Short mmCIF file of C-alpha atoms in Angstrom, two decimals:
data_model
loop_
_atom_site.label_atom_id
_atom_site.label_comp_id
_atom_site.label_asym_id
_atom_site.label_seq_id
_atom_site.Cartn_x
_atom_site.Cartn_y
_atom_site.Cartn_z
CA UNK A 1 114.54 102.17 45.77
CA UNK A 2 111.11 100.31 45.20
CA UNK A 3 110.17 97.90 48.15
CA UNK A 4 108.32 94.62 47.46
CA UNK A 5 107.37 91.90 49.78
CA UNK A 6 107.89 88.51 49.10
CA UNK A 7 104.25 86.29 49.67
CA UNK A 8 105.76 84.76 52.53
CA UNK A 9 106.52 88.67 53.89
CA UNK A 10 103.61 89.71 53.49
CA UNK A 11 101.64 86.72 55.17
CA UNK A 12 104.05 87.63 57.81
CA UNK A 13 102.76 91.57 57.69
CA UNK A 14 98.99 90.54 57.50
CA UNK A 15 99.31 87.89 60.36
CA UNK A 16 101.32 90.32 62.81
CA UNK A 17 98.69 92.97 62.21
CA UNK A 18 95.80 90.57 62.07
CA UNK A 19 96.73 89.20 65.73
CA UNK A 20 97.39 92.82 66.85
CA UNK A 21 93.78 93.74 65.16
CA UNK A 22 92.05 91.29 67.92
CA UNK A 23 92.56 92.88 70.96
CA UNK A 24 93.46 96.61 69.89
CA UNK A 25 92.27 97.83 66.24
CA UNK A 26 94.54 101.09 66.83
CA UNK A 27 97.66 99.18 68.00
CA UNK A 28 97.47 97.17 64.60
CA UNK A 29 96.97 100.52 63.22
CA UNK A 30 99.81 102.27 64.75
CA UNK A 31 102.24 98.83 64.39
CA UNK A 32 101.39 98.67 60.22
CA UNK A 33 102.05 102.39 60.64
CA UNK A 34 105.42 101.85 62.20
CA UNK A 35 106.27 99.23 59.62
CA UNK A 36 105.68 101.39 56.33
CA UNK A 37 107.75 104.29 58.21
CA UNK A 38 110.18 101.91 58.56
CA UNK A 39 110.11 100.67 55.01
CA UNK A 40 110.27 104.20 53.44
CA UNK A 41 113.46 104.72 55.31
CA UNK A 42 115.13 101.61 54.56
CA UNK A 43 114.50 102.42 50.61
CA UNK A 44 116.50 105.78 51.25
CA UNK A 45 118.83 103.80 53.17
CA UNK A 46 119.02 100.06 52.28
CA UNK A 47 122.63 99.45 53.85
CA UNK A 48 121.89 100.59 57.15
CA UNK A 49 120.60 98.15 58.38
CA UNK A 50 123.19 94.86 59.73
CA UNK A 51 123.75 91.93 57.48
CA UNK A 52 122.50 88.53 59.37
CA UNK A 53 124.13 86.69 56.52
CA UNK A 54 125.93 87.09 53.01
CA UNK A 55 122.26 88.31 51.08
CA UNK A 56 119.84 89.52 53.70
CA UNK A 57 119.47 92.02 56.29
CA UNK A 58 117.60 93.00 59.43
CA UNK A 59 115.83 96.33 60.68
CA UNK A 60 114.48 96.64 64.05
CA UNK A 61 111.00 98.74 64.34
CA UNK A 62 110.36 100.15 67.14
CA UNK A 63 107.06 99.16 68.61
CA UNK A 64 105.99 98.45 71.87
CA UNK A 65 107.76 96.52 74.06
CA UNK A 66 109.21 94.04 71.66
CA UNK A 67 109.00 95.47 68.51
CA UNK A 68 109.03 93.91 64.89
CA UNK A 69 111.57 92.89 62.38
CA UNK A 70 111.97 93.22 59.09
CA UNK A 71 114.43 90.96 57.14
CA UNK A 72 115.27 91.65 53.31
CA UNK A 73 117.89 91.41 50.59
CA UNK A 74 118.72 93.97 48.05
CA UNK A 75 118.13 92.95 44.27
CA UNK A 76 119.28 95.37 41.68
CA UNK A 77 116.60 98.38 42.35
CA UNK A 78 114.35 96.68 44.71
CA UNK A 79 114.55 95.87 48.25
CA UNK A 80 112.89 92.53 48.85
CA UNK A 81 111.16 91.95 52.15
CA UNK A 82 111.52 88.11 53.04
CA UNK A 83 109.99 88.25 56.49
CA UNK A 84 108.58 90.40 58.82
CA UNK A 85 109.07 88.88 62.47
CA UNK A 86 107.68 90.13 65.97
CA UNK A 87 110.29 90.76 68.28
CA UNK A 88 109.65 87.71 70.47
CA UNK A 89 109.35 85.33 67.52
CA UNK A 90 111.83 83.08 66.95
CA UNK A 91 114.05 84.13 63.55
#
């Protein structure tokens, strides 16, 4: 399955790791790293992850204390990233 980020997603991405960037350049490394790993599993596995309503879904990444998610929607042959949230951020 082909992932694609929505612009909204991906301002999400960039800002998370942009943040992360300004106090530790390998932290943003190793969160964006944790992200894509997460990504390439989801588009072997696109319904793991929990539905959160009746078109999108949420995946938890594991990253530091709080972690990340990612919330998408599956459209044909392409999973759809609408948002990419830190764990503490409100969803």
């Amino acid at each position: 399955m082909r992932v694609r980020f929505t612009r909204r997603a991906f301002n999400d991405l960039m800002a998370q790791v942009d943040w992360l960037e300004q106090f530790s350049p390998d932290a943003a490394r190793r969160a964006s790293q944790s992200i894509q790993d997460t990504l390439a599993w989801l588009a072997d596995y696109p319904l793991a992850a929990p539905r959160v309503d009746a078109d999108h879904r949420d995946v938890a990444v594991r990253f530091g204390r709080d972690g990340f998610f990612i919330r998408y929607r599956i459209d044909r042959e392409d999973l759809v990233v609408v948002r990419v949230f830190h764990g503490r951020q409100a969803r």
